[in-house]
Amino acid sequence: MSEVPAKNDHDAVVERQFGAQAGAYISSSVHAQGQEFAPLRERVGAIAEARVLDLGCGAGHVSFQVADLAQHVVAYDLSPRMLEVVAGAAAERGMNTIETVQGIAESLPFADNSFDVVCSRFSAHHWRDVGLALREARRVLKPGGLAAFIDVTASEQPLFDSFLQSVEMLRDTSHVRDYAPSEWAQMIGEAGLVMTASSRQRLRLDFDTWIARMRTPDVMRDAIRHLQSQVGQEVRDAFEIADDGSFTTDMLVLWATKEHA
């Protein structure tokens, strides 16, 4: 396992933000449900004795989805408290194929060509160096293996991009960036992976639940609501901002592979 990060590191900010809220993510419908789970289960189920890495596992929803299909699942996350929640839930559900390992995405403590599947969901926007993390994902993936990256995605239009990054950072100070589809395509290619498919989904976020899950301070919550009230109508329309602050954003689902040498 990796050492606990220094107090002022970005990694420490991530742990501070998520460790105390670990339990809230188990029951979060945004994290527990998703159209992308069906194709993921289908693809994992087609691999004999699959070894799966759930990269930046959070509360373990990807791990739980594939535990009955894989020979071994590694739930990997920066936060020890998140991993405690995952381990506890896995034990309660009798999912003995799940192992928890603590560490950062940019330095994976696994041998080359260790996994048939690497999946990361709602995690990459917290990573300090996505390019390095993707290269690590490729390194530990077997030739011909499957990679899936699922995350909130930014718009290619600067106006909408700036709004999304602003509300994300105000809600959660561990946020680094939601990447646009073109940025994802470039980073995946530079990491040596080959993108095979991509799709976008609309993700509706209930404002009060979204804020409560992160225990966002009132001053930051109020700043988000003020920002929502001050932006132009085209931004309000693009994000379908409701009177109560609830809004809709885009989610990107990318499938990639590691080609045989």
XYZ file of N, CA and C in Angstrom:
783
model
N 0.829 -1.199 0.000
C 0.000 0.000 0.000
C 0.869 1.256 0.000
N 0.365 2.342 -0.596
C 1.104 3.579 -0.614
C 1.044 4.260 0.753
N 2.044 5.113 1.007
C 2.055 5.854 2.250
C 0.965 6.915 2.234
N 0.533 7.332 3.429
C -0.441 8.413 3.545
C 0.199 9.683 3.019
N -0.472 10.464 2.157
C 0.147 11.637 1.564
C 0.426 12.728 2.581
N 1.374 13.594 2.245
C 1.692 14.719 3.101
C 0.466 15.594 3.285
N 0.439 16.312 4.389
C -0.771 17.000 4.822
C -1.318 17.980 3.793
N -0.429 18.674 3.063
C -0.893 19.707 2.151
C -0.974 19.241 0.706
N -0.724 17.966 0.446
C -0.816 17.444 -0.912
C -2.252 17.463 -1.415
N -2.394 17.475 -2.734
C -3.731 17.343 -3.321
C -4.382 16.045 -2.870
N -3.587 14.990 -2.750
C -4.130 13.710 -2.303
C -4.765 13.833 -0.923
N -4.153 14.640 -0.072
C -4.708 14.843 1.266
C -6.034 15.587 1.202
N -6.148 16.511 0.254
C -7.413 17.227 0.067
C -8.508 16.256 -0.368
N -8.163 15.347 -1.285
C -9.131 14.345 -1.741
C -9.597 13.490 -0.566
N -8.659 13.024 0.239
C -9.028 12.190 1.386
C -9.871 12.962 2.379
N -9.531 14.237 2.601
C -10.319 15.057 3.524
C -11.746 15.212 3.022
N -11.895 15.423 1.703
C -13.211 15.638 1.121
C -14.067 14.384 1.139
N -13.452 13.237 0.868
C -14.235 12.025 0.658
C -14.243 11.071 1.836
N -13.200 11.072 2.653
C -13.134 10.117 3.747
C -14.325 10.207 4.685
N -14.657 11.428 5.094
C -15.748 11.622 6.048
C -17.111 11.337 5.433
N -17.196 11.386 4.099
C -18.472 11.182 3.412
C -18.588 9.799 2.804
N -17.656 8.912 3.135
C -17.595 7.612 2.470
C -18.937 6.885 2.493
N -19.574 6.856 3.647
C -20.831 6.129 3.771
C -21.934 6.661 2.883
N -21.924 7.979 2.602
C -22.984 8.585 1.793
C -22.944 8.094 0.356
N -21.781 7.664 -0.109
C -21.655 7.261 -1.506
C -22.177 5.854 -1.769
N -22.293 5.034 -0.734
C -22.882 3.705 -0.905
C -24.328 3.815 -1.367
N -25.072 4.758 -0.773
C -26.504 4.873 -1.053
C -26.821 5.897 -2.132
N -25.806 6.569 -2.694
C -26.038 7.587 -3.713
C -26.571 6.941 -4.994
N -27.763 7.361 -5.428
C -28.359 6.781 -6.633
C -27.551 7.153 -7.875
N -26.930 8.336 -7.885
C -26.096 8.750 -9.012
C -24.964 7.762 -9.227
N -24.396 7.272 -8.117
C -23.250 6.372 -8.203
C -23.667 4.905 -8.310
N -24.782 4.534 -7.687
C -25.191 3.131 -7.645
C -25.901 2.680 -8.909
N -26.440 3.639 -9.694
C -27.208 3.292 -10.882
C -26.565 3.913 -12.114
N -26.784 3.295 -13.269
C -26.248 3.865 -14.500
C -26.455 2.939 -15.686
N -26.756 3.532 -16.855
C -26.961 2.756 -18.069
C -25.700 2.002 -18.481
N -24.554 2.521 -18.072
C -23.283 1.927 -18.484
C -22.986 0.595 -17.807
N -23.698 0.275 -16.731
C -23.413 -0.970 -16.024
C -23.779 -2.204 -16.854
N -24.848 -2.122 -17.633
C -25.271 -3.288 -18.420
C -24.207 -3.711 -19.434
N -23.692 -2.799 -20.274
C -22.630 -3.230 -21.191
C -21.342 -3.637 -20.485
N -21.066 -3.034 -19.338
C -19.878 -3.434 -18.582
C -20.013 -4.870 -18.098
N -21.172 -5.204 -17.552
C -21.398 -6.576 -17.093
C -21.330 -7.555 -18.259
N -21.889 -7.162 -19.388
C -21.866 -8.044 -20.556
C -20.435 -8.322 -21.004
N -19.624 -7.285 -21.028
C -18.245 -7.439 -21.507
C -17.383 -8.204 -20.508
N -17.559 -7.923 -19.229
C -16.799 -8.670 -18.220
C -17.227 -10.133 -18.215
N -18.534 -10.371 -18.341
C -19.049 -11.738 -18.340
C -18.552 -12.577 -19.499
N -18.114 -11.924 -20.570
C -17.627 -12.653 -21.745
C -16.160 -13.064 -21.616
N -15.499 -12.630 -20.529
C -14.080 -12.932 -20.324
C -13.952 -14.047 -19.284
N -13.309 -15.117 -19.647
C -13.139 -16.232 -18.716
C -12.173 -15.852 -17.606
N -12.581 -16.107 -16.369
C -11.737 -15.865 -15.194
C -11.155 -14.457 -15.205
N -12.011 -13.495 -15.411
C -11.580 -12.100 -15.554
C -11.004 -11.547 -14.258
N -9.923 -10.797 -14.403
C -9.354 -10.007 -13.318
C -9.653 -8.541 -13.628
N -10.317 -7.864 -12.687
C -10.824 -6.516 -12.917
C -10.209 -5.545 -11.911
N -9.772 -4.383 -12.405
C -9.313 -3.297 -11.544
C -10.347 -2.184 -11.591
N -10.921 -1.877 -10.440
C -11.856 -0.755 -10.276
C -11.017 0.421 -9.787
N -10.604 1.265 -10.712
C -9.603 2.307 -10.466
C -10.266 3.582 -9.959
N -9.932 3.966 -8.716
C -10.633 5.076 -8.084
C -12.040 4.643 -7.750
N -12.130 3.562 -6.983
C -13.399 2.835 -6.821
C -14.455 3.595 -6.032
N -14.053 4.607 -5.243
C -15.041 5.279 -4.417
C -15.732 4.281 -3.502
N -17.060 4.291 -3.512
C -17.819 3.377 -2.654
C -17.981 1.982 -3.244
N -17.321 1.709 -4.377
C -17.236 0.340 -4.874
C -18.333 -0.128 -5.798
N -19.077 0.781 -6.411
C -20.233 0.349 -7.196
C -19.845 -0.460 -8.434
N -18.738 -0.110 -9.098
C -18.279 -0.920 -10.221
C -17.893 -2.310 -9.732
N -17.170 -2.368 -8.623
C -16.764 -3.661 -8.058
C -17.968 -4.530 -7.744
N -18.996 -3.928 -7.147
C -20.187 -4.697 -6.790
C -20.903 -5.208 -8.036
N -20.888 -4.410 -9.110
C -21.578 -4.803 -10.334
C -20.950 -6.030 -10.992
N -19.631 -6.170 -10.902
C -18.954 -7.247 -11.640
C -18.446 -8.367 -10.735
N -18.675 -8.262 -9.426
C -18.123 -9.247 -8.486
C -18.580 -10.666 -8.780
N -19.812 -10.829 -9.258
C -20.334 -12.173 -9.523
C -19.885 -12.725 -10.868
N -19.224 -11.889 -11.674
C -18.818 -12.292 -13.017
C -17.318 -12.529 -13.142
N -16.556 -11.922 -12.239
C -15.101 -11.962 -12.345
C -14.493 -12.960 -11.374
N -13.302 -13.415 -11.720
C -12.566 -14.276 -10.799
C -12.008 -13.478 -9.636
N -11.579 -12.243 -9.923
C -10.973 -11.403 -8.894
C -11.193 -9.939 -9.253
N -11.583 -9.141 -8.270
C -11.802 -7.706 -8.457
C -10.963 -6.956 -7.431
N -10.167 -5.999 -7.888
C -9.416 -5.138 -6.984
C -10.099 -3.772 -6.942
N -10.633 -3.409 -5.791
C -11.206 -2.080 -5.563
C -10.078 -1.190 -5.049
N -9.669 -0.230 -5.862
C -8.458 0.555 -5.604
C -8.834 2.014 -5.446
N -8.376 2.628 -4.347
C -8.745 4.012 -4.097
C -7.710 4.681 -3.208
N -7.669 6.008 -3.285
C -6.789 6.800 -2.432
C -7.235 6.786 -0.975
N -8.543 6.763 -0.737
C -9.096 6.956 0.598
C -9.230 5.658 1.389
N -8.499 5.508 2.482
C -8.655 4.313 3.319
C -10.067 4.166 3.864
N -10.701 5.291 4.186
C -12.061 5.204 4.741
C -13.070 4.770 3.693
N -12.871 5.173 2.445
C -13.718 4.651 1.376
C -13.543 3.143 1.258
N -12.307 2.694 1.320
C -12.033 1.267 1.175
C -12.613 0.463 2.333
N -12.660 1.043 3.521
C -13.305 0.367 4.650
C -14.787 0.156 4.369
N -15.420 1.164 3.770
C -16.839 1.054 3.417
C -17.035 -0.035 2.366
N -16.155 -0.066 1.369
C -16.256 -1.075 0.313
C -16.080 -2.477 0.894
N -15.045 -2.649 1.716
C -14.780 -3.960 2.305
C -15.941 -4.425 3.169
N -16.509 -3.503 3.943
C -17.648 -3.854 4.792
C -18.863 -4.253 3.982
N -19.165 -3.483 2.941
C -20.325 -3.793 2.099
C -20.123 -5.102 1.340
N -18.894 -5.334 0.874
C -18.611 -6.586 0.153
C -18.800 -7.784 1.068
N -18.349 -7.659 2.311
C -18.509 -8.752 3.269
C -19.985 -9.008 3.558
N -20.753 -7.949 3.740
C -22.184 -8.082 4.004
C -22.914 -8.771 2.856
N -22.453 -8.523 1.640
C -23.110 -9.059 0.442
C -22.512 -10.393 -0.002
N -21.545 -10.877 0.732
C -20.934 -12.156 0.394
C -20.108 -12.124 -0.872
N -19.551 -10.968 -1.190
C -18.756 -10.817 -2.414
C -17.283 -11.058 -2.091
N -16.912 -12.318 -2.031
C -15.555 -12.655 -1.607
C -14.521 -12.568 -2.722
N -14.938 -12.151 -3.905
C -13.977 -11.953 -4.999
C -13.351 -10.561 -4.948
N -13.843 -9.674 -4.072
C -13.372 -8.288 -4.023
C -12.255 -8.138 -2.997
N -11.150 -7.542 -3.443
C -10.027 -7.180 -2.575
C -9.856 -5.661 -2.624
N -9.589 -5.038 -1.492
C -9.355 -3.595 -1.480
C -7.866 -3.308 -1.359
N -7.410 -2.324 -2.144
C -6.014 -1.890 -2.120
C -5.985 -0.370 -2.160
N -5.163 0.232 -1.310
C -5.084 1.685 -1.214
C -3.892 2.223 -1.992
N -4.084 3.328 -2.703
C -3.000 3.962 -3.428
C -3.527 5.018 -4.378
N -2.612 5.633 -5.131
C -2.979 6.696 -6.056
C -3.040 6.163 -7.487
N -3.806 6.846 -8.324
C -4.008 6.391 -9.703
C -2.742 6.504 -10.532
N -1.874 7.441 -10.168
C -0.678 7.693 -10.968
C 0.463 6.720 -10.689
N 0.305 5.862 -9.700
C 1.357 4.886 -9.371
C 0.688 3.615 -8.862
N 0.428 2.689 -9.762
C -0.311 1.484 -9.411
C 0.643 0.391 -8.930
N 0.366 -0.197 -7.770
C 1.260 -1.222 -7.207
C 0.976 -2.619 -7.748
N 0.847 -2.715 -9.069
C 0.524 -3.987 -9.710
C 1.516 -4.251 -10.846
N 1.728 -5.525 -11.127
C 2.652 -5.916 -12.186
C 2.076 -5.582 -13.562
N 2.943 -5.489 -14.549
C 2.511 -5.300 -15.928
C 1.562 -6.435 -16.333
N 0.595 -6.097 -17.173
C -0.300 -7.101 -17.761
C -1.025 -7.939 -16.711
N -1.532 -7.266 -15.674
C -2.158 -7.972 -14.547
C -3.666 -8.152 -14.686
N -4.322 -7.267 -15.460
C -5.784 -7.229 -15.456
C -6.364 -7.371 -16.861
N -7.500 -8.053 -16.923
C -8.253 -8.159 -18.175
C -9.090 -6.910 -18.417
N -9.511 -6.272 -17.326
C -10.375 -5.091 -17.416
C -9.891 -4.046 -16.419
N -9.782 -2.804 -16.869
C -9.567 -1.658 -15.988
C -10.731 -0.711 -16.202
N -11.444 -0.395 -15.134
C -12.599 0.501 -15.231
C -12.463 1.607 -14.204
N -12.707 2.833 -14.639
C -12.716 3.964 -13.722
C -13.985 4.771 -13.951
N -14.712 5.020 -12.875
C -16.011 5.702 -12.981
C -16.095 6.832 -11.953
N -16.338 8.033 -12.428
C -16.471 9.231 -11.586
C -15.253 9.452 -10.692
N -14.066 9.199 -11.216
C -12.849 9.368 -10.431
C -11.827 10.275 -11.095
N -11.710 10.214 -12.412
C -10.608 10.875 -13.116
C -10.571 12.380 -12.902
N -11.715 13.001 -12.630
C -11.703 14.453 -12.446
C -11.040 14.875 -11.140
N -10.657 13.905 -10.305
C -9.898 14.204 -9.084
C -8.400 13.948 -9.238
N -7.983 13.323 -10.333
C -6.591 12.909 -10.450
C -5.692 14.095 -10.773
N -4.540 14.105 -10.124
C -3.575 15.174 -10.351
C -3.027 15.127 -11.786
N -2.743 13.930 -12.299
C -2.120 13.765 -13.616
C -2.834 12.637 -14.352
N -3.843 12.987 -15.130
C -4.644 11.980 -15.820
C -3.806 11.213 -16.839
N -2.929 11.921 -17.549
C -2.100 11.255 -18.546
C -1.246 10.155 -17.945
N -0.630 10.440 -16.800
C 0.194 9.440 -16.124
C -0.673 8.280 -15.644
N -1.851 8.586 -15.094
C -2.749 7.536 -14.621
C -3.205 6.636 -15.765
N -3.462 7.211 -16.925
C -3.875 6.408 -18.074
C -2.729 5.522 -18.563
N -1.516 6.027 -18.501
C -0.371 5.194 -18.892
C -0.191 4.030 -17.922
N -0.447 4.300 -16.633
C -0.399 3.233 -15.643
C -1.512 2.211 -15.896
N -2.695 2.699 -16.252
C -3.797 1.789 -16.566
C -3.425 0.890 -17.745
N -2.800 1.458 -18.765
C -2.379 0.663 -19.908
C -1.315 -0.358 -19.501
N -0.398 0.051 -18.642
C 0.688 -0.849 -18.230
C 0.155 -2.100 -17.554
N -0.824 -1.944 -16.670
C -1.313 -3.097 -15.903
C -2.369 -3.890 -16.660
N -2.825 -3.368 -17.809
C -3.838 -4.056 -18.614
C -3.169 -5.081 -19.528
N -3.776 -6.248 -19.620
C -3.256 -7.282 -20.521
C -3.452 -6.864 -21.976
N -2.572 -7.300 -22.887
C -2.797 -7.053 -24.316
C -4.174 -7.579 -24.733
N -4.908 -6.741 -25.429
C -6.271 -7.110 -25.818
C -7.293 -6.847 -24.736
N -6.829 -6.320 -23.588
C -7.723 -6.079 -22.466
C -8.645 -4.889 -22.687
N -9.662 -4.796 -21.846
C -10.705 -3.781 -21.955
C -10.483 -2.678 -20.927
N -10.573 -1.423 -21.374
C -10.542 -0.275 -20.476
C -11.828 0.521 -20.645
N -12.398 0.970 -19.535
C -13.610 1.790 -19.567
C -13.407 2.990 -18.657
N -13.685 4.174 -19.179
C -13.551 5.407 -18.410
C -14.869 6.157 -18.489
N -15.439 6.433 -17.333
C -16.771 7.017 -17.233
C -16.683 8.207 -16.291
N -17.079 9.386 -16.781
C -16.956 10.566 -15.927
C -17.834 11.683 -16.463
N -18.107 12.655 -15.598
C -18.738 13.887 -16.049
C -17.804 14.524 -17.069
N -18.363 15.053 -18.143
C -17.529 15.630 -19.195
C -17.861 17.098 -19.405
N -16.830 17.864 -19.731
C -16.998 19.284 -19.992
C -17.414 19.513 -21.434
N -17.917 20.695 -21.683
C -18.273 21.107 -23.040
C -17.025 21.556 -23.789
N -17.063 21.440 -25.100
C -15.999 21.980 -25.943
C -16.099 23.509 -26.032
N -17.228 24.073 -25.592
C -17.425 25.513 -25.627
C -16.918 26.138 -24.332
N -15.994 27.098 -24.405
C -15.395 27.684 -23.198
C -16.413 28.238 -22.193
N -17.480 28.862 -22.659
C -18.469 29.431 -21.752
C -19.069 28.359 -20.850
N -19.495 27.248 -21.443
C -20.105 26.174 -20.665
C -19.061 25.436 -19.830
N -17.868 25.300 -20.376
C -16.776 24.657 -19.651
C -16.460 25.429 -18.373
N -16.336 26.738 -18.477
C -15.991 27.560 -17.311
C -17.054 27.459 -16.222
N -18.310 27.447 -16.626
C -19.385 27.342 -15.637
C -19.299 26.013 -14.886
N -19.140 24.920 -15.630
C -19.106 23.603 -14.991
C -17.928 23.477 -14.029
N -16.732 23.888 -14.469
C -15.567 23.772 -13.587
C -15.755 24.621 -12.327
N -16.402 25.770 -12.475
C -16.597 26.669 -11.327
C -17.505 26.052 -10.276
N -18.648 25.509 -10.704
C -19.562 24.945 -9.712
C -18.981 23.667 -9.106
N -18.223 22.905 -9.888
C -17.588 21.700 -9.367
C -16.582 22.055 -8.274
N -15.748 23.060 -8.512
C -14.740 23.442 -7.534
C -15.363 24.045 -6.279
N -16.419 24.832 -6.444
C -17.089 25.406 -5.280
C -17.704 24.313 -4.414
N -18.248 23.302 -5.044
C -18.851 22.199 -4.286
C -17.796 21.326 -3.617
N -16.687 21.105 -4.316
C -15.706 20.106 -3.874
C -14.299 20.603 -4.216
N -13.539 20.994 -3.216
C -12.213 21.575 -3.455
C -11.185 20.562 -3.925
N -11.530 19.277 -3.959
C -10.614 18.276 -4.508
C -10.790 18.122 -6.015
N -11.763 18.833 -6.588
C -11.991 18.763 -8.031
C -10.801 19.344 -8.784
N -10.351 18.642 -9.823
C -9.288 19.145 -10.683
C -9.866 19.629 -12.006
N -10.478 18.730 -12.755
C -11.064 19.135 -14.037
C -11.975 18.052 -14.595
N -13.125 18.473 -15.132
C -13.924 17.626 -15.999
C -13.398 17.853 -17.417
N -12.989 16.780 -18.085
C -12.348 16.915 -19.391
C -13.372 16.813 -20.522
N -13.132 17.581 -21.573
C -13.986 17.536 -22.758
C -13.700 16.262 -23.549
N -14.634 15.820 -24.386
C -14.405 14.603 -25.174
C -13.120 14.645 -25.994
N -12.800 15.788 -26.568
C -11.573 15.885 -27.364
C -10.331 15.717 -26.493
N -10.391 16.208 -25.264
C -9.268 16.044 -24.343
C -9.098 14.577 -23.960
N -10.215 13.918 -23.699
C -10.165 12.488 -23.380
C -9.568 11.696 -24.549
N -10.017 11.973 -25.760
C -9.522 11.237 -26.922
C -8.017 11.417 -27.073
N -7.553 12.647 -26.870
C -6.124 12.908 -26.983
C -5.336 12.181 -25.896
N -5.804 12.252 -24.651
C -5.078 11.634 -23.546
C -5.035 10.116 -23.661
N -6.137 9.523 -24.102
C -6.176 8.067 -24.271
C -5.201 7.632 -25.365
N -5.189 8.376 -26.466
C -4.255 8.054 -27.536
C -2.811 8.211 -27.103
N -2.506 9.291 -26.382
C -1.139 9.528 -25.921
C -0.693 8.478 -24.912
N -1.640 7.874 -24.202
C -1.306 6.835 -23.225
C -1.045 5.487 -23.897
N -1.303 5.397 -25.186
C -1.069 4.151 -25.900
C -2.254 3.222 -25.945
N -3.412 3.713 -25.538
C -4.641 2.944 -25.640
C -5.362 3.299 -26.945
N -6.202 2.387 -27.406
C -6.969 2.614 -28.630
C -8.449 2.709 -28.266
N -9.048 3.869 -28.510
C -10.461 4.057 -28.190
C -11.316 3.295 -29.206
N -12.242 2.511 -28.709
C -13.077 1.695 -29.581
C -14.518 2.200 -29.674
N -14.970 2.947 -28.668
C -16.343 3.468 -28.687
C -16.471 4.572 -27.649
N -17.428 5.461 -27.871
C -17.722 6.497 -26.878
C -19.182 6.898 -27.008
N -19.753 7.321 -25.904
C -21.136 7.785 -25.924
C -21.321 8.794 -24.800
N -22.335 9.632 -24.972
C -22.637 10.626 -23.949
C -24.033 10.370 -23.393
N -24.156 10.609 -22.096
C -25.446 10.503 -21.429
C -25.705 11.804 -20.682
N -26.954 12.123 -20.477
C -27.310 13.283 -19.666
C -27.502 12.814 -18.229
N -26.943 13.568 -17.296
C -26.973 13.203 -15.888
C -27.653 14.318 -15.093
N -28.821 14.004 -14.525
C -29.564 14.986 -13.737
C -29.101 14.944 -12.289
N -28.772 16.112 -11.733
C -28.278 16.204 -10.366
C -29.243 17.021 -9.513
N -29.832 16.377 -8.523
C -30.671 17.079 -7.556
C -29.765 17.930 -6.673
N -29.993 19.223 -6.649
C -29.053 20.142 -6.012
C -28.840 19.832 -4.528
N -29.918 19.679 -3.776
C -29.780 19.474 -2.338
C -29.027 18.179 -2.022
N -29.329 17.111 -2.763
C -28.630 15.840 -2.554
C -27.170 15.945 -2.958
N -26.931 16.616 -4.070
C -25.572 16.814 -4.596
C -24.701 17.559 -3.583
N -25.270 18.576 -2.969
C -24.552 19.370 -1.966
C -24.375 18.585 -0.673
N -25.440 17.925 -0.220
C -25.386 17.195 1.054
C -24.386 16.060 1.009
N -24.270 15.383 -0.147
C -23.358 14.250 -0.260
C -21.909 14.667 0.013
N -21.548 15.904 -0.354
C -20.191 16.388 -0.143
C -20.074 17.263 1.100
N -21.207 17.503 1.787
C -21.211 18.391 2.955
C -20.568 19.729 2.617
N -20.944 20.263 1.481
C -20.404 21.537 1.031
C -20.775 22.645 2.016
N -19.809 23.462 2.446
C -20.108 24.562 3.373
C -21.142 25.516 2.791
N -21.928 26.130 3.675
C -23.003 27.011 3.225
C -22.497 28.150 2.352
N -21.330 28.694 2.677
C -20.811 29.820 1.899
C -20.539 29.389 0.453
N -20.087 28.169 0.266
C -19.837 27.661 -1.081
C -21.154 27.316 -1.781
N -22.069 26.734 -1.003
C -23.387 26.431 -1.561
C -24.047 27.707 -2.066
N -23.994 28.773 -1.268
C -24.611 30.036 -1.657
C -23.922 30.637 -2.877
N -22.613 30.435 -2.968
C -21.872 30.946 -4.128
C -22.322 30.253 -5.409
N -22.570 28.949 -5.325
C -23.059 28.220 -6.495
C -24.419 28.742 -6.922
N -25.307 28.917 -5.950
C -26.653 29.402 -6.279
C -26.597 30.818 -6.858
N -25.699 31.655 -6.324
C -25.563 33.012 -6.855
C -25.030 32.963 -8.284
N -24.043 32.115 -8.511
C -23.497 31.975 -9.860
C -24.575 31.508 -10.829
N -25.369 30.546 -10.418
C -26.449 30.064 -11.275
C -27.425 31.184 -11.633
N -27.656 32.101 -10.695
C -28.619 33.182 -10.930
C -28.057 34.290 -11.823
N -26.718 34.342 -11.934
C -26.089 35.438 -12.652
C -25.673 35.093 -14.079
N -25.614 33.808 -14.411
C -25.188 33.433 -15.756
C -26.286 33.728 -16.768
N -25.896 33.769 -18.038
C -26.844 34.064 -19.096
C -27.808 32.920 -19.349
N -28.843 33.220 -20.086
C -29.888 32.231 -20.343
C -29.356 31.044 -21.120
N -28.374 31.267 -22.003
C -27.853 30.140 -22.771
C -27.172 29.120 -21.863
N -26.544 29.586 -20.786
C -25.944 28.664 -19.820
C -27.039 27.955 -19.030
N -28.044 28.711 -18.613
C -29.158 28.110 -17.877
C -29.852 27.046 -18.728
N -30.007 27.309 -20.016
C -30.643 26.339 -20.897
C -29.757 25.113 -21.111
N -28.474 25.331 -21.304
C -27.558 24.218 -21.577
C -27.510 23.236 -20.413
N -27.571 23.765 -19.197
C -27.494 22.915 -18.003
C -28.868 22.644 -17.381
N -29.919 23.156 -18.030
C -31.288 22.923 -17.553
C -31.398 23.241 -16.059
N -30.918 24.420 -15.693
C -30.904 24.825 -14.280
C -32.321 25.144 -13.819
N -32.746 24.448 -12.764
C -34.089 24.642 -12.217
C -34.064 25.695 -11.116
N -35.246 26.106 -10.691
C -35.349 27.131 -9.656
C -34.713 26.701 -8.343
N -34.684 25.389 -8.079
C -34.101 24.912 -6.828
C -32.597 24.636 -6.949
N -32.002 24.943 -8.115
C -30.574 24.738 -8.313
C -30.219 23.413 -8.962
N -31.163 22.493 -9.049
C -30.881 21.218 -9.716
C -30.520 21.480 -11.177
N -29.643 20.657 -11.738
C -29.203 20.887 -13.109
C -28.793 19.578 -13.768
N -28.566 19.655 -15.059
C -28.190 18.489 -15.845
C -26.844 18.747 -16.510
N -25.987 17.748 -16.485
C -24.699 17.848 -17.154
C -24.484 16.610 -18.013
N -23.399 16.600 -18.756
C -23.095 15.468 -19.625
C -22.142 14.498 -18.942
N -22.320 13.222 -19.228
C -21.440 12.168 -18.747
C -20.905 11.433 -19.969
N -19.612 11.156 -19.969
C -18.962 10.493 -21.089
C -18.614 9.063 -20.715
N -18.904 8.129 -21.601
C -18.553 6.716 -21.434
C -17.616 6.334 -22.567
N -16.366 6.019 -22.229
C -15.354 5.681 -23.222
C -14.916 4.235 -23.053
N -14.798 3.521 -24.175
C -14.280 2.159 -24.180
C -12.982 2.155 -24.983
N -11.982 1.484 -24.464
C -10.687 1.439 -25.138
C -10.063 0.053 -24.929
N -8.992 -0.200 -25.656
C -8.297 -1.472 -25.523
C -6.801 -1.252 -25.612
N -6.070 -2.233 -25.120
C -4.621 -2.260 -25.272
C -4.303 -3.259 -26.370
N -3.757 -2.763 -27.457
C -3.517 -3.630 -28.601
C -2.388 -4.622 -28.306
N -2.457 -5.763 -28.957
C -1.393 -6.749 -28.852
C -0.124 -6.173 -29.474
N 1.023 -6.493 -28.882
C 2.304 -5.999 -29.417
C 2.575 -6.598 -30.790
